Amino acid sequence: MDNETFNPVLRKFLKQVGVTSQRDIELAVGRALADGRLDGVTSLPVRVVLTVDGIDLTHEVAGDLSLEQSPR
C-alpha cells in the first residue's frame, strides 16, 4: 500500500461523509423544529456506524448534538 496515494483518497472520502452528513442533519433538524417534533428538546443523541467491507471493520462513534446556543 502506498500511503501517499491512499491517505488523500481516505481524507476525501471522510470529508465527503462529514459534509453530506452535516447537511442532512441540519435539514432534518430544521424540518423537525418546523413541524414541532423537537419543541423543548435541548439535545439529540447521535450515532455513526462506519463499516468497511473486505476488512471486517466496524467503527462506531456516539455522542449528543446540543440544540442550545452556547454562552458567549
mmCIF file of C-alpha atoms in Angstrom:
data_model
loop_
_atom_site.group_PDB
_atom_site.id
_atom_site.type_symbol
_atom_site.label_atom_id
_atom_site.label_comp_id
_atom_site.label_asym_id
_atom_site.label_seq_id
_atom_site.Cartn_x
_atom_site.Cartn_y
_atom_site.Cartn_z
ATOM 1 C CA MET A 1 0.000 0.000 0.000
ATOM 2 C CA ASP A 2 1.261 3.448 -0.907
ATOM 3 C CA ASN A 3 0.333 5.875 1.903
ATOM 4 C CA GLU A 4 0.939 8.879 -0.338
ATOM 5 C CA THR A 5 -1.829 7.613 -2.616
ATOM 6 C CA PHE A 6 -4.128 6.099 -0.009
ATOM 7 C CA ASN A 7 -4.232 8.934 2.544
ATOM 8 C CA PRO A 8 -5.615 11.600 0.167
ATOM 9 C CA VAL A 9 -8.286 9.161 -1.060
ATOM 10 C CA LEU A 10 -9.265 8.339 2.524
ATOM 11 C CA ARG A 11 -9.327 12.016 3.530
ATOM 12 C CA LYS A 12 -11.503 12.886 0.526
ATOM 13 C CA PHE A 13 -13.974 10.141 1.464
ATOM 14 C CA LEU A 14 -14.121 11.222 5.114
ATOM 15 C CA LYS A 15 -14.580 14.866 4.090
ATOM 16 C CA GLN A 16 -17.493 13.828 1.857
ATOM 17 C CA VAL A 17 -19.020 11.880 4.747
ATOM 18 C CA GLY A 18 -18.658 14.874 7.062
ATOM 19 C CA VAL A 19 -20.038 17.472 4.658
ATOM 20 C CA THR A 20 -23.005 15.423 3.469
ATOM 21 C CA SER A 21 -23.826 14.223 6.983
ATOM 22 C CA GLN A 22 -23.777 17.772 8.343
ATOM 23 C CA ARG A 23 -26.075 18.968 5.570
ATOM 24 C CA ASP A 24 -28.535 16.110 6.087
ATOM 25 C CA ILE A 25 -28.590 16.572 9.877
ATOM 26 C CA GLU A 26 -29.134 20.335 9.561
ATOM 27 C CA LEU A 27 -32.028 19.811 7.131
ATOM 28 C CA ALA A 28 -33.643 17.097 9.275
ATOM 29 C CA VAL A 29 -33.340 19.174 12.467
ATOM 30 C CA GLY A 30 -34.800 22.189 10.660
ATOM 31 C CA ARG A 31 -37.790 20.137 9.465
ATOM 32 C CA ALA A 32 -38.323 18.631 12.912
ATOM 33 C CA LEU A 33 -38.215 22.078 14.536
ATOM 34 C CA ALA A 34 -40.623 23.489 11.948
ATOM 35 C CA ASP A 35 -43.215 20.757 12.480
ATOM 36 C CA GLY A 36 -42.906 20.745 16.277
ATOM 37 C CA ARG A 37 -41.244 17.362 16.775
ATOM 38 C CA LEU A 38 -38.307 18.977 18.611
ATOM 39 C CA ASP A 39 -40.200 21.505 20.693
ATOM 40 C CA GLY A 40 -38.335 21.800 24.007
ATOM 41 C CA VAL A 41 -35.634 19.264 23.107
ATOM 42 C CA THR A 42 -32.176 20.505 24.062
ATOM 43 C CA SER A 43 -30.017 17.731 22.622
ATOM 44 C CA LEU A 44 -30.230 14.755 20.324
ATOM 45 C CA PRO A 45 -28.338 11.507 20.743
ATOM 46 C CA VAL A 46 -26.353 10.740 17.611
ATOM 47 C CA ARG A 47 -24.525 7.652 16.402
ATOM 48 C CA VAL A 48 -22.471 6.973 13.290
ATOM 49 C CA VAL A 49 -21.531 3.465 12.253
ATOM 50 C CA LEU A 50 -18.823 3.145 9.629
ATOM 51 C CA THR A 51 -18.243 -0.212 8.000
ATOM 52 C CA VAL A 52 -15.515 -1.156 5.574
ATOM 53 C CA ASP A 53 -16.345 -4.259 3.605
ATOM 54 C CA GLY A 54 -13.480 -6.577 2.845
ATOM 55 C CA ILE A 55 -11.547 -5.943 6.056
ATOM 56 C CA ASP A 56 -14.302 -6.595 8.601
ATOM 57 C CA LEU A 57 -14.075 -3.126 10.125
ATOM 58 C CA THR A 58 -16.962 -1.609 12.027
ATOM 59 C CA HIS A 59 -16.309 1.688 13.805
ATOM 60 C CA GLU A 60 -18.961 3.457 15.883
ATOM 61 C CA VAL A 61 -18.934 6.995 17.211
ATOM 62 C CA ALA A 62 -21.703 8.196 19.539
ATOM 63 C CA GLY A 63 -22.453 11.499 21.199
ATOM 64 C CA ASP A 64 -25.029 14.228 21.649
ATOM 65 C CA LEU A 65 -25.874 17.187 19.438
ATOM 66 C CA SER A 66 -26.769 20.212 21.555
ATOM 67 C CA LEU A 67 -29.548 22.373 20.142
ATOM 68 C CA GLU A 68 -28.990 25.161 22.650
ATOM 69 C CA GLN A 69 -26.926 28.224 21.913
ATOM 70 C CA SER A 70 -23.606 28.229 23.675
ATOM 71 C CA PRO A 71 -22.961 31.168 26.001
ATOM 72 C CA ARG A 72 -20.805 33.935 24.550
#
